[in-house]
Amino acid sequence: MAQPAPQRPLPPSSPDASPSSELVQPRFGWLPEVGTWKYHALLSAVALLILGPLGGIAASYMNFSVGFFVGGQVLAGILGSAVTYGYGAEGKHGANYMQTMAASVASLCAMSVLIQAMVWLGMEMPPAWQLILFVGCVGMFAVGVGMLYTPLLVDKLQLDYPSGLAVANILRALTDKRLLKASISKLGGGTLLGAVTAWMTEKVAFVASIGTSAATVGAGMIVGSRITVPAIVMAVIGARVTPYLREIGWLAPSDPFRKVGFLLGLAMICGAAAVDLSLLAVQAAARIRSRATAVADAEEESWKKVNMGRLVAWVLGWGAATLLVGTLVLHQPLGWLLLGLALALLFVLINGISYGITDQNPISSAFVISVMLMSLMGLKNPLVGLMGATILLISTSVGCDMQQDRSTGWRLGTNRVIQFRYQVLGVIMGALLCVGLARVFMTAYPALTINQLDNPKAEVGQWGSAMTYKLVGAIRGLGTLSDATVKLLLIGLAIGFVIQAVRKGVLSRPGYQRFIKGSRLGFAVGWAMDSLLLSSPYASSFGGFVNFPAALWFGAGGIFTSLWNTLAQRGQKSHAAGSPGEGEALPEDMSSMSLVGGGLIAGESLFFLIAGMIGLLSLLA
C-alpha cells in the first residue's frame, strides 16, 4: 500500500512509546494516582459530562447548518491535558483516553442528520429508545471493526493519520515541559495561523473564493509531496477531461469532475486494496507455516496487545445484535441489513486508508456507493435502503475515528485495551445524544424538517443541511443505476488494480530500491515514479474526492514540506535531523513541518468548533 510520509511515527523502541507500568505520583495532592479506579473515574466524568457533549453538540449543529463537522479531538486533547498536566509526561495517556471518548461522542452525534433524513423521506419515526438501541448497536460493531483493522493500518502500514499525529503532538507537548519548550513556537504559530486562515475564509470573499483550507494544507505538510502531488495530478486530469465527460452526458453542463471523480477514486482504492490484501494473505499463510506468529506475539509490547479472539467475538456479537434490533424492533428486511454490515467491513478498511493518508474520511462517497450497489441488486424502497446505509455511515464514521485514535495511541504508547473501553463508553453516550439532539433541534427549529429537495425555495435560514441533502438525494435514486456509473466503477477498479500490481512487482524490487537510495539521480527517479508516473492509487484518489482548489492546497502543503526538508538536510549536515537545538531532542515524528502542519489542522478545527458553539448559543439566546 502507500508508502508512509517522510515524517515517521515513533518506532516501537522509542522511550516515548513505553508508558510506565508503575503508579505515578501526581504533582498535586488532590489528583488520584494513575491506574486507580479514582483516576479513571475522574477522566471518564470529564470526558462524558463535559468534553464529549461539548464536541457532540457542536458536531450536530454544524452538520445541520453547514453540512460538515469537526470531531473535537483537538479541543478535547487541549482541555484534557489541562486536567492531566499534574501527572507530568505520563499525563498524555490520560488526556488521550479523554479525547478518545469525547471523539466517539462527537462522531455519533454528527450522525443525527440520519434521523433528519428519515423525516425528509417521510418515514414513520419509531420511539426514541428504539433508535438509540439501533444506533448504539451499530456503534459497538463499528468500534470492534475499527480495532480489528488497527494492526494492519496503524502497526504494519504505519499510515500517518495527520489529525491523529497533530493530537499526539499536542498531548505530548502540553504534558511535558521539555517538549513544550522545544515545540511551542511551531505548534502554537501553526495553530494561530490556522485559526486566522479559517476566520478569513468566513469573512474575506477572495480567500473563500480560492478554496483556502488551513487544515488541508496542514495535512499535506504532514504527509509530504509523494502523497500530495498524485492528488494534484488526478485533479488536473479530471479538469482536462471534464468537457469531454459533459459532452458524452456523464456530467451535466455545470457539474464539476468531483461528481464522478469520487466513483473513480473509491474504485481505485478498491482495486489497489485487492492487490494488497491478496499479498497480505499470502504473507500470513507463510508466517503460519513457519510458525513465526508465535514469536511475533511473544515480542509484542504489552500496551499493544489485544485478545483477537475476544475482538472477533465482539464484532460478531454486536453485528448479530444489530440484526436483531433491526429486524425485530425496527422491522427491517434482514438481507439489506446484512448487506449494510458487509459493506461496513469493506469501507471501514477503504475509508481508513484514505483517512490515514489524506486526513479525509469520504463517508458521503461510501454512502453513495452503497446506494448504487443496492440499486444494482434491485432495491427500490428508499426507507429500507436508508436503514441499511445507516449501518455503513455510522460504521465508517466511528470505525475510522477509532483507527485515528489508535494512531495517536501508537505514537504515545497508550494502552489499547483501556483506550477501547473509553471509546465504548463514548459510543453509549453518543447514541443517547445522537437521537436526543436530533429531536431537540428539529423540535426547536421546524425548518430542519423541511425536505429541501422537494421545496427548494423554502425559507430555512442558516439550516442548509448539506449533508442531509446529499444523503436524501442519493437514496432517492435507488433503482436508477446508470450505465455511466457502472463503467466508471469498472474503470477505477482496473486502474487501481493494475497500478498497484506494477508498483508491488517493480518498485519494491531490491535493485530498484538500492538505485533510488544511492544517488541524487536515483532519488529524482524515485520521486517521479511515486509522484507522477506510478503514483499510489490511494494518494491519487484524493483528487477525485474534493474540489480542484482543495487538491491544489493539499498538494502545496506536501511540496512545501518536501522542499523545506531537502534544504534543511543540505544546510544542517552536521546536526541531527529534526533537532530543535540547544540539546533538546524532539521525538522523530515531531519535526518542524509536522508541528506546523498539525497546528494548522488544530487552529482550523478549533475555529469552526467554537464558531459552531457560538452560533448555537446565539440561536438559543
GROMACS .gro file of N, CA and C in nm, residues 298-419:
model
  366
  298ALA      N    1   0.517  -1.305   2.105
  298ALA     CA    2   0.597  -1.303   2.227
  298ALA      C    3   0.673  -1.173   2.242
  299GLU      N    4   0.709  -1.112   2.130
  299GLU     CA    5   0.788  -0.991   2.134
  299GLU      C    6   0.704  -0.864   2.132
  300GLU      N    7   0.574  -0.875   2.121
  300GLU     CA    8   0.489  -0.758   2.109
  300GLU      C    9   0.483  -0.681   2.242
  301GLU      N   10   0.488  -0.549   2.233
  301GLU     CA   11   0.482  -0.467   2.354
  301GLU      C   12   0.348  -0.488   2.425
  302SER      N   13   0.351  -0.480   2.557
  302SER     CA   14   0.231  -0.509   2.635
  302SER      C   15   0.118  -0.412   2.605
  303TRP      N   16   0.149  -0.283   2.579
  303TRP     CA   17   0.044  -0.185   2.556
  303TRP      C   18  -0.028  -0.206   2.424
  304LYS      N   19   0.035  -0.282   2.332
  304LYS     CA   20  -0.027  -0.310   2.203
  304LYS      C   21  -0.122  -0.429   2.208
  305LYS      N   22  -0.104  -0.516   2.303
  305LYS     CA   23  -0.170  -0.646   2.300
  305LYS      C   24  -0.321  -0.635   2.311
  306VAL      N   25  -0.388  -0.707   2.219
  306VAL     CA   26  -0.533  -0.716   2.219
  306VAL      C   27  -0.569  -0.863   2.197
  307ASN      N   28  -0.665  -0.913   2.270
  307ASN     CA   29  -0.710  -1.051   2.252
  307ASN      C   30  -0.794  -1.059   2.125
  308MET      N   31  -0.735  -1.111   2.016
  308MET     CA   32  -0.803  -1.112   1.887
  308MET      C   33  -0.927  -1.201   1.888
  309GLY      N   34  -0.922  -1.309   1.966
  309GLY     CA   35  -1.040  -1.396   1.975
  309GLY      C   36  -1.160  -1.323   2.033
  310ARG      N   37  -1.135  -1.249   2.141
  310ARG     CA   38  -1.244  -1.172   2.203
  310ARG      C   39  -1.291  -1.060   2.111
  311LEU      N   40  -1.195  -1.001   2.037
  311LEU     CA   41  -1.232  -0.892   1.947
  311LEU      C   42  -1.321  -0.942   1.833
  312VAL      N   43  -1.287  -1.054   1.775
  312VAL     CA   44  -1.372  -1.112   1.670
  312VAL      C   45  -1.509  -1.147   1.727
  313ALA      N   46  -1.511  -1.202   1.849
  313ALA     CA   47  -1.640  -1.233   1.912
  313ALA      C   48  -1.722  -1.106   1.935
  314TRP      N   49  -1.653  -0.997   1.970
  314TRP     CA   50  -1.721  -0.868   1.988
  314TRP      C   51  -1.788  -0.824   1.858
  315VAL      N   52  -1.712  -0.828   1.749
  315VAL     CA   53  -1.766  -0.786   1.619
  315VAL      C   54  -1.884  -0.873   1.580
  316LEU      N   55  -1.871  -1.003   1.593
  316LEU     CA   56  -1.981  -1.094   1.556
  316LEU      C   57  -2.102  -1.074   1.646
  317GLY      N   58  -2.076  -1.056   1.777
  317GLY     CA   59  -2.185  -1.039   1.871
  317GLY      C   60  -2.265  -0.912   1.846
  318TRP      N   61  -2.195  -0.799   1.827
  318TRP     CA   62  -2.267  -0.674   1.805
  318TRP      C   63  -2.324  -0.667   1.663
  319GLY      N   64  -2.263  -0.739   1.569
  319GLY     CA   65  -2.326  -0.750   1.437
  319GLY      C   66  -2.458  -0.823   1.447
  320ALA      N   67  -2.460  -0.932   1.526
  320ALA     CA   68  -2.585  -1.006   1.546
  320ALA      C   69  -2.688  -0.921   1.620
  321ALA      N   70  -2.642  -0.844   1.720
  321ALA     CA   71  -2.734  -0.757   1.793
  321ALA      C   72  -2.795  -0.652   1.701
  322THR      N   73  -2.714  -0.598   1.610
  322THR     CA   74  -2.767  -0.501   1.513
  322THR      C   75  -2.875  -0.562   1.427
  323LEU      N   76  -2.853  -0.685   1.383
  323LEU     CA   77  -2.954  -0.753   1.301
  323LEU      C   78  -3.082  -0.780   1.380
  324LEU      N   79  -3.067  -0.821   1.505
  324LEU     CA   80  -3.185  -0.850   1.587
  324LEU      C   81  -3.268  -0.723   1.611
  325VAL      N   82  -3.199  -0.614   1.646
  325VAL     CA   83  -3.272  -0.489   1.669
  325VAL      C   84  -3.334  -0.440   1.539
  326GLY      N   85  -3.261  -0.449   1.431
  326GLY     CA   86  -3.311  -0.400   1.303
  326GLY      C   87  -3.432  -0.477   1.253
  327THR      N   88  -3.432  -0.608   1.275
  327THR     CA   89  -3.543  -0.689   1.223
  327THR      C   90  -3.660  -0.698   1.322
  328LEU      N   91  -3.631  -0.724   1.448
  328LEU     CA   92  -3.738  -0.747   1.545
  328LEU      C   93  -3.795  -0.618   1.603
  329VAL      N   94  -3.713  -0.515   1.614
  329VAL     CA   95  -3.760  -0.390   1.675
  329VAL      C   96  -3.801  -0.288   1.568
  330LEU      N   97  -3.715  -0.271   1.466
  330LEU     CA   98  -3.745  -0.172   1.362
  330LEU      C   99  -3.811  -0.233   1.239
  331HIS      N  100  -3.822  -0.366   1.237
  331HIS     CA  101  -3.897  -0.437   1.131
  331HIS      C  102  -3.841  -0.410   0.992
  332GLN      N  103  -3.708  -0.418   0.980
  332GLN     CA  104  -3.642  -0.401   0.851
  332GLN      C  105  -3.603  -0.537   0.794
  333PRO      N  106  -3.599  -0.550   0.662
  333PRO     CA  107  -3.562  -0.679   0.600
  333PRO      C  108  -3.421  -0.721   0.637
  334LEU      N  109  -3.403  -0.848   0.669
  334LEU     CA  110  -3.275  -0.900   0.715
  334LEU      C  111  -3.166  -0.886   0.610
  335GLY      N  112  -3.200  -0.915   0.485
  335GLY     CA  113  -3.099  -0.918   0.380
  335GLY      C  114  -3.028  -0.786   0.360
  336TRP      N  115  -3.102  -0.677   0.363
  336TRP     CA  116  -3.040  -0.546   0.339
  336TRP      C  117  -2.959  -0.499   0.459
  337LEU      N  118  -2.998  -0.542   0.580
  337LEU     CA  119  -2.916  -0.512   0.697
  337LEU      C  120  -2.784  -0.589   0.691
  338LEU      N  121  -2.792  -0.715   0.646
  338LEU     CA  122  -2.669  -0.793   0.629
  338LEU      C  123  -2.576  -0.728   0.528
  339LEU      N  124  -2.634  -0.676   0.420
  339LEU     CA  125  -2.553  -0.606   0.321
  339LEU      C  126  -2.486  -0.484   0.383
  340GLY      N  127  -2.559  -0.411   0.466
  340GLY     CA  128  -2.501  -0.295   0.533
  340GLY      C  129  -2.382  -0.333   0.619
  341LEU      N  130  -2.391  -0.444   0.693
  341LEU     CA  131  -2.280  -0.490   0.776
  341LEU      C  132  -2.160  -0.531   0.690
  342ALA      N  133  -2.189  -0.602   0.580
  342ALA     CA  134  -2.081  -0.645   0.491
  342ALA      C  135  -2.009  -0.526   0.429
  343LEU      N  136  -2.085  -0.427   0.386
  343LEU     CA  137  -2.023  -0.307   0.328
  343LEU      C  138  -1.944  -0.231   0.434
  344ALA      N  139  -1.992  -0.233   0.558
  344ALA     CA  140  -1.918  -0.166   0.665
  344ALA      C  141  -1.781  -0.230   0.684
  345LEU      N  142  -1.774  -0.363   0.678
  345LEU     CA  143  -1.645  -0.432   0.691
  345LEU      C  144  -1.549  -0.389   0.581
  346LEU      N  145  -1.602  -0.365   0.461
  346LEU     CA  146  -1.518  -0.325   0.349
  346LEU      C  147  -1.477  -0.178   0.359
  347PHE      N  148  -1.574  -0.090   0.385
  347PHE     CA  149  -1.546   0.053   0.375
  347PHE      C  150  -1.478   0.110   0.499
  348VAL      N  151  -1.486   0.044   0.614
  348VAL     CA  152  -1.405   0.090   0.727
  348VAL      C  153  -1.257   0.071   0.693
  349LEU      N  154  -1.226  -0.031   0.616
  349LEU     CA  155  -1.089  -0.051   0.570
  349LEU      C  156  -1.052   0.051   0.462
  350ILE      N  157  -1.137   0.065   0.360
  350ILE     CA  158  -1.107   0.155   0.248
  350ILE      C  159  -1.101   0.300   0.295
  351ASN      N  160  -1.203   0.344   0.368
  351ASN     CA  161  -1.203   0.481   0.419
  351ASN      C  162  -1.091   0.503   0.519
  352GLY      N  163  -1.056   0.398   0.594
  352GLY     CA  164  -0.945   0.410   0.688
  352GLY      C  165  -0.814   0.438   0.617
  353ILE      N  166  -0.794   0.376   0.501
  353ILE     CA  167  -0.674   0.402   0.423
  353ILE      C  168  -0.674   0.547   0.376
  354SER      N  169  -0.788   0.593   0.322
  354SER     CA  170  -0.798   0.732   0.277
  354SER      C  171  -0.774   0.828   0.392
  355TYR      N  172  -0.834   0.800   0.506
  355TYR     CA  173  -0.819   0.886   0.625
  355TYR      C  174  -0.674   0.890   0.670
  356GLY      N  175  -0.609   0.773   0.668
  356GLY     CA  176  -0.472   0.764   0.714
  356GLY      C  177  -0.374   0.838   0.626
  357ILE      N  178  -0.405   0.849   0.496
  357ILE     CA  179  -0.313   0.913   0.402
  357ILE      C  180  -0.345   1.061   0.384
  358THR      N  181  -0.472   1.093   0.367
  358THR     CA  182  -0.509   1.230   0.327
  358THR      C  183  -0.581   1.309   0.434
  359ASP      N  184  -0.615   1.247   0.547
  359ASP     CA  185  -0.692   1.312   0.653
  359ASP      C  186  -0.836   1.339   0.610
  360GLN      N  187  -0.883   1.271   0.507
  360GLN     CA  188  -1.021   1.285   0.460
  360GLN      C  189  -1.091   1.150   0.472
  361ASN      N  190  -1.204   1.148   0.541
  361ASN     CA  191  -1.285   1.028   0.554
  361ASN      C  192  -1.406   1.044   0.463
  362PRO      N  193  -1.405   0.986   0.343
  362PRO     CA  194  -1.514   1.009   0.247
  362PRO      C  195  -1.639   0.928   0.280
  363ILE      N  196  -1.704   0.962   0.392
  363ILE     CA  197  -1.821   0.886   0.433
  363ILE      C  198  -1.938   0.907   0.338
  364SER      N  199  -1.952   1.028   0.282
  364SER     CA  200  -2.061   1.051   0.187
  364SER      C  201  -2.042   0.967   0.062
  365SER      N  202  -1.918   0.956   0.017
  365SER     CA  203  -1.890   0.875  -0.101
  365SER      C  204  -1.922   0.728  -0.075
  366ALA      N  205  -1.884   0.679   0.043
  366ALA     CA  206  -1.914   0.540   0.077
  366ALA      C  207  -2.065   0.518   0.081
  367PHE      N  208  -2.138   0.617   0.133
  367PHE     CA  209  -2.284   0.608   0.138
  367PHE      C  210  -2.342   0.598  -0.003
  368VAL      N  211  -2.293   0.683  -0.093
  368VAL     CA  212  -2.344   0.683  -0.231
  368VAL      C  213  -2.312   0.550  -0.300
  369ILE      N  214  -2.191   0.497  -0.278
  369ILE     CA  215  -2.156   0.369  -0.338
  369ILE      C  216  -2.249   0.259  -0.287
  370SER      N  217  -2.281   0.261  -0.158
  370SER     CA  218  -2.371   0.159  -0.103
  370SER      C  219  -2.509   0.169  -0.167
  371VAL      N  220  -2.556   0.291  -0.190
  371VAL     CA  221  -2.686   0.309  -0.255
  371VAL      C  222  -2.682   0.253  -0.397
  372MET      N  223  -2.571   0.277  -0.466
  372MET     CA  224  -2.558   0.225  -0.602
  372MET      C  225  -2.558   0.073  -0.605
  373LEU      N  226  -2.489   0.011  -0.509
  373LEU     CA  227  -2.488  -0.135  -0.503
  373LEU      C  228  -2.627  -0.190  -0.474
  374MET      N  229  -2.700  -0.123  -0.385
  374MET     CA  230  -2.837  -0.165  -0.358
  374MET      C  231  -2.923  -0.153  -0.482
  375SER      N  232  -2.901  -0.046  -0.558
  375SER     CA  233  -2.976  -0.029  -0.683
  375SER      C  234  -2.944  -0.143  -0.779
  376LEU      N  235  -2.817  -0.177  -0.788
  376LEU     CA  236  -2.774  -0.284  -0.877
  376LEU      C  237  -2.836  -0.418  -0.837
  377MET      N  238  -2.862  -0.434  -0.707
  377MET     CA  239  -2.920  -0.558  -0.657
  377MET      C  240  -3.072  -0.556  -0.658
  378GLY      N  241  -3.132  -0.445  -0.705
  378GLY     CA  242  -3.277  -0.442  -0.726
  378GLY      C  243  -3.359  -0.374  -0.620
  379LEU      N  244  -3.298  -0.315  -0.517
  379LEU     CA  245  -3.375  -0.247  -0.414
  379LEU      C  246  -3.431  -0.116  -0.466
  380LYS      N  247  -3.556  -0.088  -0.437
  380LYS     CA  248  -3.618   0.036  -0.483
  380LYS      C  249  -3.686   0.114  -0.371
  381ASN      N  250  -3.690   0.056  -0.251
  381ASN     CA  251  -3.753   0.122  -0.137
  381ASN      C  252  -3.650   0.210  -0.065
  382PRO      N  253  -3.662   0.343  -0.073
  382PRO     CA  254  -3.559   0.430  -0.014
  382PRO      C  255  -3.550   0.419   0.138
  383LEU      N  256  -3.660   0.390   0.205
  383LEU     CA  257  -3.656   0.380   0.350
  383LEU      C  258  -3.577   0.258   0.396
  384VAL      N  259  -3.596   0.147   0.326
  384VAL     CA  260  -3.518   0.027   0.357
  384VAL      C  261  -3.370   0.052   0.325
  385GLY      N  262  -3.346   0.116   0.213
  385GLY     CA  263  -3.208   0.148   0.176
  385GLY      C  264  -3.141   0.238   0.276
  386LEU      N  265  -3.214   0.335   0.330
  386LEU     CA  266  -3.157   0.427   0.427
  386LEU      C  267  -3.116   0.355   0.555
  387MET      N  268  -3.195   0.260   0.600
  387MET     CA  269  -3.161   0.188   0.722
  387MET      C  270  -3.037   0.102   0.701
  388GLY      N  271  -3.027   0.038   0.584
  388GLY     CA  272  -2.908  -0.040   0.556
  388GLY      C  273  -2.784   0.047   0.543
  389ALA      N  274  -2.801   0.160   0.474
  389ALA     CA  275  -2.688   0.251   0.455
  389ALA      C  276  -2.650   0.322   0.585
  390THR      N  277  -2.744   0.333   0.678
  390THR     CA  278  -2.715   0.392   0.809
  390THR      C  279  -2.606   0.313   0.881
  391ILE      N  280  -2.612   0.181   0.869
  391ILE     CA  281  -2.508   0.097   0.930
  391ILE      C  282  -2.372   0.133   0.873
  392LEU      N  283  -2.367   0.150   0.741
  392LEU     CA  284  -2.240   0.184   0.677
  392LEU      C  285  -2.191   0.323   0.719
  393LEU      N  286  -2.282   0.421   0.722
  393LEU     CA  287  -2.241   0.557   0.753
  393LEU      C  288  -2.188   0.569   0.895
  394ILE      N  289  -2.259   0.511   0.991
  394ILE     CA  290  -2.213   0.516   1.130
  394ILE      C  291  -2.083   0.440   1.146
  395SER      N  292  -2.072   0.325   1.079
  395SER     CA  293  -1.953   0.243   1.094
  395SER      C  294  -1.829   0.312   1.040
  396THR      N  295  -1.842   0.376   0.923
  396THR     CA  296  -1.725   0.444   0.867
  396THR      C  297  -1.686   0.565   0.949
  397SER      N  298  -1.785   0.631   1.010
  397SER     CA  299  -1.753   0.747   1.094
  397SER      C  300  -1.685   0.703   1.224
  398VAL      N  301  -1.746   0.610   1.295
  398VAL     CA  302  -1.694   0.567   1.425
  398VAL      C  303  -1.571   0.478   1.409
  399GLY      N  304  -1.576   0.384   1.312
  399GLY     CA  305  -1.465   0.292   1.295
  399GLY      C  306  -1.336   0.360   1.252
  400CYS      N  307  -1.348   0.455   1.157
  400CYS     CA  308  -1.227   0.526   1.113
  400CYS      C  309  -1.176   0.621   1.221
  401ASP      N  310  -1.268   0.677   1.298
  401ASP     CA  311  -1.225   0.759   1.412
  401ASP      C  312  -1.149   0.674   1.512
  402MET      N  313  -1.194   0.547   1.531
  402MET     CA  314  -1.122   0.453   1.617
  402MET      C  315  -0.979   0.434   1.569
  403GLN      N  316  -0.962   0.419   1.436
  403GLN     CA  317  -0.828   0.397   1.382
  403GLN      C  318  -0.740   0.521   1.402
  404GLN      N  319  -0.798   0.639   1.381
  404GLN     CA  320  -0.721   0.761   1.403
  404GLN      C  321  -0.678   0.773   1.549
  405ASP      N  322  -0.767   0.741   1.640
  405ASP     CA  323  -0.732   0.746   1.782
  405ASP      C  324  -0.623   0.644   1.815
  406ARG      N  325  -0.627   0.525   1.748
  406ARG     CA  326  -0.522   0.427   1.773
  406ARG      C  327  -0.388   0.475   1.718
  407SER      N  328  -0.392   0.553   1.608
  407SER     CA  329  -0.266   0.608   1.558
  407SER      C  330  -0.205   0.705   1.658
  408THR      N  331  -0.292   0.785   1.722
  408THR     CA  332  -0.245   0.873   1.830
  408THR      C  333  -0.187   0.789   1.943
  409GLY      N  334  -0.259   0.686   1.982
  409GLY     CA  335  -0.212   0.599   2.089
  409GLY      C  336  -0.084   0.526   2.054
  410TRP      N  337  -0.067   0.492   1.927
  410TRP     CA  338   0.056   0.424   1.884
  410TRP      C  339   0.178   0.513   1.902
  411ARG      N  340   0.160   0.641   1.875
  411ARG     CA  341   0.270   0.735   1.890
  411ARG      C  342   0.302   0.760   2.039
  412LEU      N  343   0.199   0.750   2.121
  412LEU     CA  344   0.219   0.778   2.264
  412LEU      C  345   0.249   0.653   2.344
  413GLY      N  346   0.219   0.535   2.288
  413GLY     CA  347   0.232   0.412   2.364
  413GLY      C  348   0.119   0.389   2.461
  414THR      N  349  -0.001   0.438   2.426
  414THR     CA  350  -0.117   0.427   2.515
  414THR      C  351  -0.177   0.287   2.508
  415ASN      N  352  -0.216   0.235   2.622
  415ASN     CA  353  -0.273   0.100   2.631
  415ASN      C  354  -0.399   0.090   2.547
  416ARG      N  355  -0.401  -0.003   2.452
  416ARG     CA  356  -0.512  -0.013   2.356
  416ARG      C  357  -0.640  -0.068   2.418
  417VAL      N  358  -0.625  -0.161   2.509
  417VAL     CA  359  -0.744  -0.219   2.570
  417VAL      C  360  -0.819  -0.113   2.650
  418ILE      N  361  -0.745  -0.033   2.728
  418ILE     CA  362  -0.809   0.072   2.806
  418ILE      C  363  -0.869   0.177   2.712
  419GLN      N  364  -0.797   0.212   2.607
  419GLN     CA  365  -0.848   0.310   2.511
  419GLN      C  366  -0.976   0.259   2.445
   0.00000   0.00000   0.00000
